[in-house]
Amino acid sequence: MAVKVVPRYGNTLKEKSYIWAVVAGMKLTLKNFTTNLSDTSCIPTCEYPETQPSDITDRYRGLHLLTKRDDDTVRCVACFMCATACPSECIFIEAQERTDGVDEKEPKTFSIDLLECIFCGYCVEACPCDAIRMDTGIFSIIAATREEFIVDKEKLLSHTGIFGKENSLAQ
Amino acid sequence: MHLFMILFPIMLTLIFSLVTIPLLVWMERRVAALIQNRLGPNRCNIKGMRLGGIIQPIADMMKLIFKEEFYPAHIKQKFYYILAPGIVFGAAFLSFIVVPYADDITLDGFTYHIQALPIELGILWFVAIASLGVYGIIIAGWSSHNKYSILGALRASSQVISYEIAMGLAIVSFLITYDSISLNTMVQAQGELLFGFIPAWGIIMQPLAGLIFIVTAFAETNRAPFDAPEGESEIVAAYHTEYSAMKFALFFMGEYIAMSASSAIIVTLLFGGYQIPFLNTQVMHQHINLVLIALLILVPLLSMGFIRWMQKNNSCDLSHRRETKYATILITVFVICFESFLFYLLSSGLSYEQSSVGIMILQILSFAFKVMLMNFVFVWVRWTFPRFRYDQIQHLGWKILIPLALLNIFFTAIFVILAGV
C-alpha cells in the first residue's frame, strides 16, 4: 500500500511569523467594509418589514389551509389521519355525518393550535385526499392572545394557496 | 477664564471617555455589520430621525438603567462583588486622564497644559492604572462564586502575566528614544520631521516596539483576539456571568473606555498624538492664514462628499427621505456659517492668542480623529481574528514578544550611544 504524503504547512518562517496572514485577513475584512460602506446596495440582506422575501419556494411550509372540492364544499372527510400523524398533537377534529350526499363524513370543527404546531408538514403528507396543505406562503403569524392562535375550520378554509394544485405534497 | 482653562481638559476627558461610549458601541455594531455584509442597527428612531442608527445605543443604555438590580443569592462576598465593576470602570477611566489633548497654551501670561492631570510621569501613570483594571476582572470572577467566572478570572490572570512585561519593555524603548517619560514631551518630539520630510512619529522611529505595544495594548483592553477571559463560547461570559443591569453596564462601559484609553495612548506614543502631520505648533503659528484657507477649502469639500454619500446610501429611510433632507439642510447651514466665520477671521486678522486658541481646537480635533481611527482599528481587528487560546497568549507573550522587546531595547540603546544623542 502506497503511503500518501500529506504536505504540512505552517513551518516556514513566513508562516510562523503570522504577519502575512494577519495582513491578508485584515485586507479582506477592510475590502468588505469599504465596498459595503461606499454602496449599501451591495448588501444582500433585505429590509424585512418593508421588503418582503421574494424567494419562498413552492415547498415552503407556511400557514395551513383546508382545500375545497370543485363545488366549493370542504374536501376533508374527518378521517383523523392528520391528527394521528401530528407529532405535537395540535390538530383537533370533531367529525359529523355529512348530509348533502357528496360524502359520508365531514369535520364539524377542525382547529389547529399554531402555538403547538411545529410546521413539520406530516399532516399534509398523511392526508389521503389532499384536504390540508401548507402552501399559503404565510410565515408571520401574529396574535395578541393564546386563543387567537387556535385557527378554526372557517379560517383555514378561507386561506388560498399561492402555488398551483400540482405542487401538493400529497399527490 | 483661568478656572475654565483648568477645567477644560477635565471636561475633554469626560467627553473622550464617557460621551464616546455610545458612539463606540454604534461603531462596533455598524462596522461589524458592514464587514459581515449586513446593515446593522438602523431601526431605532425619534420621530423618524435615525441618525444612521446612533439612537440604538441610547435605547440600550435606557434599558440597562431601568433594569432590576439583581443579586444572586449564592454570593457571599457581596462587597467585592459590587466593588469589581467599579474597579474595571474606574481604572479604565483614570488611565485616560494623563493624555495630552493639545500643545501647552499660553493665555494672559499663564501656561496651561491641556491634560486633565498635568503630571510629568504620564506613561508610568498609564501603565500603573491600566493594569489595575484586570484586578476588577479577577475579583469579579472570584466573588461571583461560579465555575465559569473562576475560569475567566484564571484566564485573565494568566493573560496579565504574559503581556505586561512585553508592554513595559516596549515602553522602555520609547523612553530611550524620546529621553522623557512625560507624554507631552513625547508628542512635541513627534512634531519634528525626520530627514526633513517624514513626520518623526513613534511608529517610524520604533516600528518593532510600536508593533509590540499595539499587540499588548489589545491584550490590556481584553478585546479580541485577546478576549480569552470573556470567552463566550466556552465559559459563558466568564467574569460577568453573574452581573446584571448597571453592574454589567459598568463592565461594558469599562471595556469601551479602556479601548478608547488604549487608542489614546497608542496615538500619543506612536502616531504623533495631537500633531497634525507636517504642521507642528510653531509652523501653524507662522502660517495661520494658510491653515485657515485650507480649512476654507476642505470643509465644504468634505461636507459635499458626505451629503452625496448620504443621499446615495440612506435609502432605507423610515421617514420617506425626510431625514436625508433635514440633514442636508443642517449641514449646508453649518458649512455656510462656518465659512462666513472663517472669512471674518481672515479679513480681521488673528492676534497671537486667538491663533493659539484656534490651533488648540485644531489639535484637539486632530487628536479626536486619530483616536477614532485607532478605535476603528480595534473594532476591525475584533471582527477579523479568532480568539487566542490562553496558552497561545502565554506562548506569544513569553517566547516571542519579550525576547523581541529586549532585543529592541538592546539595539536602541546601542544606536543612541553610538549616535551620541
Coordinates of C-alpha atoms in Angstrom, one line a residue:
Chain A
M1 CA 0.0 0.0 0.0
A2 CA 1.4 3.3 -1.1
V3 CA 1.9 5.9 1.7
K4 CA 0.3 9.2 0.8
V5 CA 2.5 12.0 2.0
V6 CA 0.3 14.9 3.1
P7 CA 2.1 18.3 2.8
R8 CA 2.5 20.0 6.2
Y9 CA 2.0 23.8 6.2
G10 CA 3.0 26.4 8.8
N11 CA 6.6 25.6 9.4
T12 CA 8.3 28.3 7.3
L13 CA 9.4 31.5 9.0
K14 CA 6.9 33.5 6.9
E15 CA 4.0 31.4 8.1
K16 CA 5.3 31.2 11.7
S17 CA 5.5 35.0 12.0
Y18 CA 1.8 35.3 11.2
I19 CA 2.3 38.8 9.9
W20 CA 1.3 37.9 6.3
A21 CA -1.7 36.0 7.4
V22 CA -2.8 38.9 9.7
V23 CA -2.3 41.4 6.8
A24 CA -4.3 39.2 4.4
G25 CA -7.2 38.8 6.9
M26 CA -7.3 42.5 7.7
K27 CA -7.2 43.3 3.9
L28 CA -10.2 41.0 3.3
T29 CA -12.4 42.5 6.0
L30 CA -11.4 46.0 5.1
K31 CA -12.4 45.4 1.5
N32 CA -15.8 44.1 2.6
F33 CA -16.2 47.1 4.8
T34 CA -15.3 49.7 2.2
T35 CA -17.4 48.2 -0.7
N36 CA -20.4 48.0 1.6
L37 CA -19.9 51.5 3.0
S38 CA -19.5 53.1 -0.3
D39 CA -22.5 51.4 -1.8
T40 CA -25.1 49.9 0.6
S41 CA -27.0 48.4 -2.3
C42 CA -24.2 45.7 -2.4
I43 CA -25.5 44.3 0.8
P44 CA -27.6 41.2 0.1
T45 CA -29.9 41.5 3.2
C46 CA -33.4 42.9 2.8
E47 CA -35.1 45.5 4.9
Y48 CA -37.6 43.0 6.2
P49 CA -41.0 44.6 7.1
E50 CA -40.8 46.9 4.1
T51 CA -39.3 44.4 1.7
Q52 CA -40.9 41.0 1.9
P53 CA -38.9 38.0 1.0
S54 CA -39.2 37.0 -2.7
D55 CA -37.6 33.6 -2.5
I56 CA -40.3 31.5 -0.9
T57 CA -40.2 28.2 -2.8
D58 CA -43.2 26.1 -3.6
R59 CA -42.2 23.5 -1.0
Y60 CA -42.1 26.1 1.8
R61 CA -44.3 25.1 4.8
G62 CA -46.3 28.1 5.8
L63 CA -49.7 28.5 7.5
H64 CA -52.1 25.6 6.9
L65 CA -55.2 25.7 4.7
L66 CA -58.1 23.4 4.1
T67 CA -58.8 22.8 0.4
K68 CA -62.2 22.7 -1.2
R69 CA -63.9 20.4 -3.7
D70 CA -65.0 21.7 -7.1
D71 CA -68.4 22.5 -5.7
D72 CA -66.9 24.7 -3.0
T73 CA -67.5 22.3 -0.1
V74 CA -64.9 21.1 2.3
R75 CA -62.7 18.3 1.0
C76 CA -61.8 17.0 4.4
V77 CA -63.5 13.7 5.3
A78 CA -62.6 13.8 9.0
C79 CA -60.5 10.6 8.8
F80 CA -58.2 11.8 11.7
M81 CA -55.1 10.8 9.7
C82 CA -53.5 14.2 10.1
A83 CA -54.3 14.3 13.8
T84 CA -52.8 10.9 14.3
A85 CA -49.6 11.8 12.3
C86 CA -49.2 15.1 14.1
P87 CA -46.2 14.8 16.5
S88 CA -47.2 17.8 18.5
E89 CA -50.8 16.9 18.8
C90 CA -52.1 20.3 17.8
I91 CA -54.9 19.3 15.4
F92 CA -58.4 19.0 17.0
I93 CA -61.1 17.4 14.8
E94 CA -64.7 16.7 15.7
A95 CA -66.5 14.6 13.0
Q96 CA -70.1 14.6 12.0
E97 CA -72.2 12.9 9.3
R98 CA -72.4 14.6 6.0
T99 CA -75.9 15.0 4.8
D100 CA -75.6 16.6 1.4
G101 CA -74.8 13.3 -0.3
V102 CA -71.3 14.3 -1.5
D103 CA -69.5 12.2 1.0
E104 CA -70.2 10.3 4.2
K105 CA -68.3 12.3 6.8
E106 CA -67.1 15.9 7.3
P107 CA -65.4 17.8 10.1
K108 CA -67.8 19.6 12.4
T109 CA -64.8 21.5 13.9
F110 CA -61.3 21.5 12.6
S111 CA -58.9 23.6 14.6
I112 CA -55.1 23.9 14.7
D113 CA -53.2 25.3 17.7
L114 CA -50.5 27.3 16.0
L115 CA -48.6 27.7 19.3
E116 CA -48.2 23.9 19.4
C117 CA -47.6 23.3 15.7
I118 CA -44.0 22.8 14.7
F119 CA -44.8 23.2 11.0
C120 CA -43.3 19.7 10.2
G121 CA -45.7 19.0 7.3
Y122 CA -46.6 15.5 8.5
C123 CA -50.3 16.3 8.3
V124 CA -50.0 17.3 4.7
E125 CA -48.2 14.0 3.9
A126 CA -50.7 12.0 5.9
C127 CA -53.8 13.4 4.3
P128 CA -55.3 10.8 1.8
C129 CA -57.5 13.3 0.0
D130 CA -55.2 16.4 -0.3
A131 CA -57.5 18.3 2.1
I132 CA -54.9 20.0 4.2
R133 CA -52.0 21.9 2.7
M134 CA -49.4 24.4 4.0
D135 CA -48.8 26.4 0.8
T136 CA -50.3 29.7 1.8
G137 CA -46.8 31.2 1.9
I138 CA -47.7 32.9 5.2
F139 CA -44.8 32.7 7.6
S140 CA -45.6 35.5 10.0
I141 CA -48.4 34.7 12.4
I142 CA -49.4 37.4 14.9
A143 CA -52.0 37.5 17.6
A144 CA -52.5 39.1 21.0
T145 CA -53.9 36.2 23.0
R146 CA -53.4 32.4 23.1
E147 CA -56.9 31.8 22.0
E148 CA -56.4 33.7 18.8
F149 CA -53.6 31.4 17.8
I150 CA -56.1 28.5 17.5
V151 CA -57.4 28.8 14.0
D152 CA -60.7 27.1 13.2
K153 CA -62.3 25.5 10.2
E154 CA -63.7 28.7 8.6
K155 CA -60.4 30.5 8.9
L156 CA -58.5 27.5 7.4
L157 CA -61.0 27.3 4.5
S158 CA -60.7 31.0 3.8
H159 CA -57.0 30.8 3.1
T160 CA -55.9 30.4 -0.5
G161 CA -52.7 28.8 -1.7
I162 CA -50.2 30.9 -3.6
F163 CA -49.0 27.9 -5.6
G164 CA -50.8 25.7 -8.0
K165 CA -52.6 22.5 -7.2
E166 CA -49.9 20.4 -8.8
N167 CA -47.4 21.3 -6.1
S168 CA -49.3 19.4 -3.4
L169 CA -47.1 17.2 -1.3
A170 CA -50.0 14.6 -1.1
Q171 CA -50.3 13.9 -4.8
Chain B
M1 CA -11.1 82.2 32.2
H2 CA -8.4 80.8 34.5
L3 CA -10.8 78.4 36.0
F4 CA -12.3 77.4 32.6
M5 CA -8.9 76.6 31.2
I6 CA -8.1 74.3 34.2
L7 CA -11.5 72.6 33.9
F8 CA -11.4 72.4 30.1
P9 CA -9.1 69.3 29.9
I10 CA -11.1 67.5 32.6
M11 CA -14.2 68.2 30.5
L12 CA -12.4 66.9 27.4
T13 CA -11.6 63.7 29.3
L14 CA -15.2 63.2 30.2
I15 CA -16.2 63.8 26.6
F16 CA -13.5 61.5 25.2
S17 CA -14.2 58.7 27.7
L18 CA -17.9 58.8 28.5
V19 CA -19.6 60.5 25.6
T20 CA -17.8 58.3 23.1
I21 CA -19.2 55.1 24.6
P22 CA -22.5 55.2 22.7
L23 CA -20.5 56.2 19.6
L24 CA -18.2 53.3 20.0
V25 CA -21.0 50.8 20.6
W26 CA -22.7 52.1 17.5
M27 CA -19.4 52.0 15.6
E28 CA -18.7 48.5 16.8
R29 CA -22.1 47.2 15.7
R30 CA -22.2 49.1 12.4
V31 CA -18.6 48.1 11.4
A32 CA -19.2 44.5 12.3
A33 CA -22.3 44.5 10.2
L34 CA -20.6 46.1 7.2
I35 CA -17.7 43.6 7.5
Q36 CA -20.2 40.7 7.5
N37 CA -22.3 42.1 4.6
R38 CA -25.2 43.3 6.8
L39 CA -26.6 46.7 7.6
G40 CA -26.6 46.6 11.4
P41 CA -28.9 48.5 13.8
N42 CA -30.9 51.1 11.9
R43 CA -34.5 50.9 13.3
C44 CA -34.4 52.9 16.5
N45 CA -35.6 56.4 15.7
I46 CA -37.0 59.5 17.3
K47 CA -39.9 60.7 15.0
G48 CA -38.2 59.1 12.0
M49 CA -34.8 60.5 12.7
R50 CA -32.4 57.6 12.9
L51 CA -29.1 59.4 12.6
G52 CA -27.8 56.2 11.0
G53 CA -28.7 54.0 13.9
I54 CA -27.0 56.1 16.6
I55 CA -30.3 56.2 18.6
Q56 CA -29.9 52.4 19.3
P57 CA -27.1 52.6 21.9
I58 CA -29.1 55.3 23.7
A59 CA -32.1 53.0 23.8
D60 CA -29.8 50.2 25.1
M61 CA -28.5 52.4 27.8
M62 CA -32.0 53.4 28.9
K63 CA -32.8 49.7 29.1
L64 CA -29.8 48.9 31.3
I65 CA -30.5 51.8 33.6
F66 CA -34.1 50.7 34.2
K67 CA -33.4 47.0 34.7
E68 CA -33.8 45.4 38.1
E69 CA -30.6 45.3 40.3
F70 CA -30.4 41.6 40.8
Y71 CA -28.1 40.0 43.4
P72 CA -27.8 36.2 43.1
A73 CA -28.5 34.5 46.5
H74 CA -25.3 32.4 46.4
I75 CA -22.9 35.3 46.5
K76 CA -21.2 35.5 49.9
Q77 CA -18.7 38.3 49.3
K78 CA -21.1 41.0 48.3
F79 CA -18.7 43.8 49.0
Y80 CA -16.2 42.5 46.4
Y81 CA -19.0 41.6 44.1
I82 CA -20.1 45.2 43.9
L83 CA -16.6 46.6 44.0
A84 CA -15.4 44.7 41.0
P85 CA -17.2 46.5 38.2
G86 CA -16.3 49.8 39.9
I87 CA -12.6 48.9 39.7
V88 CA -12.8 48.0 36.0
F89 CA -14.7 51.2 35.2
G90 CA -12.6 53.4 37.4
A91 CA -9.2 52.0 36.2
A92 CA -10.2 52.5 32.6
F93 CA -11.4 56.0 33.3
L94 CA -8.4 57.1 35.3
S95 CA -5.9 55.7 32.8
F96 CA -7.3 58.3 30.3
I97 CA -6.6 61.4 32.3
V98 CA -2.8 61.8 31.6
V99 CA -3.2 62.1 27.8
P100 CA -2.4 65.5 26.3
Y101 CA -5.1 66.7 24.0
A102 CA -3.2 69.7 22.6
D103 CA 0.0 71.5 23.0
D104 CA 0.7 73.8 26.0
I105 CA -1.1 77.1 25.6
T106 CA -0.1 80.5 27.0
L107 CA -3.0 82.8 27.7
D108 CA -2.7 86.1 29.8
G109 CA 0.7 85.1 30.9
F110 CA -0.3 81.7 32.2
T111 CA 0.8 78.4 30.6
Y112 CA -1.9 75.8 30.6
H113 CA -1.4 72.1 30.0
I114 CA -4.3 70.6 28.1
Q115 CA -4.1 67.4 30.2
A116 CA -6.6 66.6 32.9
L117 CA -3.8 65.5 35.2
P118 CA -0.7 67.5 34.1
I119 CA 2.0 65.4 35.7
E120 CA 5.4 64.6 34.2
L121 CA 5.2 60.9 34.7
G122 CA 2.4 60.4 32.2
I123 CA 3.3 57.0 30.8
L124 CA 4.0 55.5 34.2
W125 CA 0.6 56.5 35.4
F126 CA -1.0 54.8 32.4
V127 CA 1.0 51.6 33.0
A128 CA 0.2 51.6 36.7
I129 CA -3.6 52.4 36.4
A130 CA -4.4 50.5 33.3
S131 CA -3.1 47.2 34.7
L132 CA -5.3 47.7 37.8
G133 CA -8.3 47.0 35.6
V134 CA -7.6 43.3 35.5
Y135 CA -7.9 43.2 39.3
G136 CA -11.5 44.1 38.8
I137 CA -11.9 41.2 36.5
I138 CA -10.2 38.8 38.8
I139 CA -12.2 40.0 41.8
A140 CA -15.4 39.7 39.8
G141 CA -14.6 36.2 38.8
W142 CA -13.7 35.1 42.3
S143 CA -16.6 36.8 44.1
S144 CA -19.2 35.5 41.6
H145 CA -18.7 32.1 43.2
N146 CA -19.2 30.3 39.9
K147 CA -17.1 27.8 38.0
Y148 CA -17.2 29.8 34.7
S149 CA -16.4 33.0 36.4
I150 CA -13.4 31.5 38.2
L151 CA -12.1 30.1 35.0
G152 CA -12.4 33.5 33.4
A153 CA -10.5 35.1 36.3
L154 CA -7.9 32.4 35.9
R155 CA -7.5 33.2 32.2
A156 CA -7.4 36.9 33.0
S157 CA -4.5 36.3 35.4
S158 CA -2.6 34.0 33.0
Q159 CA -3.0 36.7 30.4
V160 CA -1.9 39.6 32.5
I161 CA 1.4 37.9 33.4
S162 CA 2.1 37.2 29.8
Y163 CA 1.7 40.6 28.2
E164 CA 2.5 43.2 30.8
I165 CA 6.3 42.6 30.8
A166 CA 6.4 42.9 27.0
M167 CA 4.4 46.1 27.2
G168 CA 6.7 47.6 29.8
L169 CA 9.8 46.6 27.8
A170 CA 8.2 48.1 24.6
I171 CA 7.6 51.3 26.5
V172 CA 11.3 51.3 27.7
S173 CA 12.4 51.6 24.1
F174 CA 10.2 54.6 23.6
L175 CA 11.6 56.2 26.8
I176 CA 15.1 55.7 25.4
T177 CA 14.1 57.2 22.1
Y178 CA 12.3 60.2 23.5
D179 CA 14.5 60.6 26.6
S180 CA 11.5 61.5 28.7
I181 CA 8.5 60.0 30.5
S182 CA 6.3 63.0 30.0
L183 CA 3.7 62.3 27.3
N184 CA 3.6 65.9 26.2
T185 CA 7.3 66.0 25.6
M186 CA 7.0 62.8 23.6
V187 CA 4.3 64.3 21.4
Q188 CA 6.3 67.5 21.0
A189 CA 9.2 65.4 19.8
Q190 CA 6.9 63.7 17.3
G191 CA 6.1 67.1 15.7
E192 CA 9.6 67.3 14.2
L193 CA 10.5 66.0 10.8
L194 CA 12.8 63.1 10.1
F195 CA 15.3 63.8 7.2
G196 CA 13.2 66.9 6.5
F197 CA 10.1 65.1 5.0
I198 CA 8.8 62.2 7.2
P199 CA 7.0 63.1 10.4
A200 CA 9.0 61.6 13.3
W201 CA 6.2 59.6 14.6
G202 CA 6.9 56.8 17.1
I203 CA 5.8 54.1 14.6
I204 CA 8.6 55.3 12.2
M205 CA 11.2 55.7 14.9
Q206 CA 10.5 52.4 16.7
P207 CA 8.5 50.1 14.3
L208 CA 9.1 46.9 16.3
A209 CA 8.4 48.4 19.7
G210 CA 5.4 50.1 18.2
L211 CA 4.0 46.7 16.9
I212 CA 4.7 45.1 20.3
F213 CA 3.0 47.9 22.1
I214 CA -0.1 47.8 19.9
V215 CA -0.4 44.0 20.4
T216 CA 0.0 44.3 24.2
A217 CA -2.4 47.2 24.3
F218 CA -5.0 45.0 22.6
A219 CA -4.4 42.4 25.4
E220 CA -4.6 45.1 28.0
T221 CA -8.1 46.0 26.9
N222 CA -9.3 42.3 26.9
R223 CA -10.6 42.7 23.4
A224 CA -10.4 40.2 20.6
P225 CA -8.1 38.4 19.7
F226 CA -7.2 38.5 23.4
D227 CA -10.6 38.2 25.0
A228 CA -10.0 34.7 26.4
P229 CA -11.1 35.9 29.9
E230 CA -14.5 36.6 28.4
G231 CA -14.7 33.5 26.2
E232 CA -18.5 33.5 25.5
S233 CA -18.3 30.3 23.5
E234 CA -16.6 28.2 26.2
I235 CA -17.2 29.7 29.6
V236 CA -20.5 31.6 29.0
A237 CA -19.4 35.2 29.7
A238 CA -16.9 34.3 32.4
Y239 CA -16.4 37.2 34.9
H240 CA -19.7 39.0 34.1
T241 CA -21.9 35.9 34.0
E242 CA -23.5 36.8 37.4
Y243 CA -23.8 40.6 36.7
S244 CA -26.9 42.3 35.5
A245 CA -28.3 45.8 34.9
M246 CA -25.9 48.7 35.7
K247 CA -23.3 46.4 37.2
F248 CA -23.0 44.7 33.9
A249 CA -23.1 48.1 32.1
L250 CA -20.1 49.2 34.2
F251 CA -18.1 46.3 32.9
F252 CA -19.4 47.0 29.4
M253 CA -18.6 50.7 29.6
G254 CA -15.2 50.0 31.2
E255 CA -14.3 47.8 28.2
Y256 CA -15.0 50.6 25.8
I257 CA -13.3 53.3 27.9
A258 CA -10.3 51.0 28.2
M259 CA -10.4 50.7 24.4
S260 CA -10.6 54.4 24.0
A261 CA -7.8 55.0 26.5
S262 CA -5.6 52.4 24.8
S263 CA -6.2 54.1 21.5
A264 CA -5.3 57.5 23.0
I265 CA -2.1 56.1 24.4
I266 CA -1.2 54.3 21.2
V267 CA -1.9 57.5 19.2
T268 CA 0.1 59.6 21.7
L269 CA 3.1 57.2 21.7
L270 CA 3.1 56.0 18.1
F271 CA 1.0 58.3 15.8
G272 CA 2.1 61.8 16.8
G273 CA -0.6 62.5 19.4
Y274 CA -2.4 65.7 18.7
Q275 CA 0.2 66.7 16.0
I276 CA -1.1 67.3 12.5
P277 CA 1.5 65.8 10.1
F278 CA 4.0 68.4 8.9
L279 CA 2.3 71.1 10.9
N280 CA 3.6 71.4 14.4
T281 CA 2.6 74.3 16.7
Q282 CA 5.3 76.7 15.6
V283 CA 4.7 76.1 11.9
M284 CA 1.0 76.6 12.4
H285 CA 1.6 79.9 14.2
Q286 CA 3.7 81.1 11.3
H287 CA 1.2 80.2 8.6
I288 CA -2.1 80.6 10.4
N289 CA -3.7 82.3 7.4
L290 CA -2.7 79.4 5.1
V291 CA -4.3 77.0 7.6
L292 CA -7.5 79.0 7.6
I293 CA -7.6 79.0 3.8
A294 CA -7.0 75.2 3.7
L295 CA -10.0 74.8 6.1
L296 CA -12.0 77.2 3.9
I297 CA -11.5 74.7 1.0
L298 CA -11.5 71.4 2.9
V299 CA -14.7 71.8 5.0
P300 CA -17.1 72.4 2.1
L301 CA -15.5 69.6 0.0
L302 CA -15.8 67.1 2.8
S303 CA -19.4 68.1 3.6
M304 CA -20.3 67.9 -0.1
G305 CA -18.8 64.4 -0.2
F306 CA -20.7 63.4 2.9
I307 CA -24.0 64.8 1.6
R308 CA -23.6 62.9 -1.7
W309 CA -22.8 59.7 0.1
M310 CA -25.8 60.1 2.4
Q311 CA -28.2 60.8 -0.5
K312 CA -27.0 57.7 -2.3
N313 CA -26.9 55.3 0.6
N314 CA -29.5 56.4 3.1
S315 CA -32.1 54.5 1.1
C316 CA -33.8 52.6 4.0
D317 CA -35.1 55.8 5.4
L318 CA -38.2 55.3 7.6
S319 CA -39.5 58.8 7.2
H320 CA -39.8 59.0 3.4
R321 CA -36.4 60.6 3.0
R322 CA -37.3 63.4 5.3
E323 CA -34.2 62.6 7.4
T324 CA -31.9 63.0 4.4
K325 CA -33.4 66.3 3.5
Y326 CA -33.1 67.7 7.0
A327 CA -29.6 66.5 7.4
T328 CA -28.6 68.1 4.1
I329 CA -30.1 71.4 5.1
L330 CA -28.5 71.3 8.5
I331 CA -25.0 70.5 7.1
T332 CA -25.4 73.2 4.4
V333 CA -26.4 75.8 7.0
F334 CA -23.4 74.8 9.2
V335 CA -21.0 75.0 6.4
I336 CA -22.2 78.5 5.4
C337 CA -22.0 79.7 9.0
F338 CA -18.5 78.2 9.3
E339 CA -17.3 79.7 6.1
S340 CA -18.5 83.2 6.9
F341 CA -16.8 82.9 10.3
L342 CA -13.5 81.9 8.6
F343 CA -13.9 84.8 6.1
Y344 CA -14.4 87.2 9.1
L345 CA -11.3 85.8 10.8
L346 CA -9.2 86.1 7.6
S347 CA -10.3 89.7 6.9
S348 CA -9.8 90.9 10.5
G349 CA -6.6 89.0 11.1
L350 CA -5.8 87.0 14.2
S351 CA -3.9 88.1 17.3
Y352 CA -1.3 85.6 18.7
E353 CA -3.6 84.4 21.5
Q354 CA -6.6 84.0 19.1
S355 CA -4.4 81.9 16.8
S356 CA -3.2 79.9 19.8
V357 CA -6.8 79.0 20.7
G358 CA -7.5 78.2 17.1
I359 CA -4.5 75.9 16.9
M360 CA -5.6 74.2 20.2
I361 CA -9.0 73.5 18.7
L362 CA -7.4 72.1 15.5
Q363 CA -5.1 69.9 17.6
I364 CA -7.9 68.6 19.7
L365 CA -9.9 67.7 16.6
S366 CA -6.8 66.0 15.1
F367 CA -6.4 64.0 18.3
A368 CA -10.1 63.0 18.3
F369 CA -9.8 62.0 14.7
K370 CA -6.8 59.8 15.3
V371 CA -8.3 58.2 18.4
M372 CA -11.5 57.4 16.5
L373 CA -9.4 55.9 13.7
M374 CA -7.5 53.8 16.2
N375 CA -10.8 52.7 17.7
F376 CA -11.9 51.7 14.3
V377 CA -8.7 49.5 14.0
F378 CA -9.7 47.9 17.4
V379 CA -13.2 47.1 16.0
W380 CA -11.8 46.0 12.7
V381 CA -9.3 43.6 14.4
R382 CA -12.1 42.2 16.6
W383 CA -14.2 41.2 13.6
T384 CA -11.3 39.8 11.7
F385 CA -9.4 37.4 14.0
P386 CA -10.5 34.5 16.1
R387 CA -9.7 34.3 19.8
F388 CA -6.3 33.1 21.1
R389 CA -6.2 30.1 23.4
Y390 CA -4.8 31.2 26.7
D391 CA -1.7 29.0 26.3
Q392 CA -1.2 30.6 22.9
I393 CA -1.3 34.0 24.5
Q394 CA 1.4 32.9 27.0
H395 CA 3.5 31.5 24.1
L396 CA 3.2 34.7 22.3
G397 CA 4.0 36.8 25.3
W398 CA 6.9 34.9 26.8
K399 CA 8.5 33.3 23.8
I400 CA 8.0 36.0 21.1
L401 CA 7.2 39.4 22.4
I402 CA 9.5 39.6 25.4
P403 CA 12.7 38.5 23.5
L404 CA 11.8 40.8 20.7
A405 CA 11.3 43.7 23.0
L406 CA 14.6 43.0 24.9
L407 CA 16.4 42.9 21.5
N408 CA 14.8 46.1 20.5
I409 CA 15.9 47.8 23.8
F410 CA 19.4 46.5 23.2
F411 CA 19.7 47.8 19.7
T412 CA 18.0 51.1 20.5
A413 CA 20.5 51.7 23.4
I414 CA 23.5 50.8 21.2
F415 CA 22.2 53.2 18.5
V416 CA 21.6 56.0 21.0
I417 CA 25.1 55.6 22.5
L418 CA 26.8 55.4 19.1
A419 CA 24.9 58.3 17.7
G420 CA 25.8 60.2 20.8
V421 CA 22.4 61.8 21.2

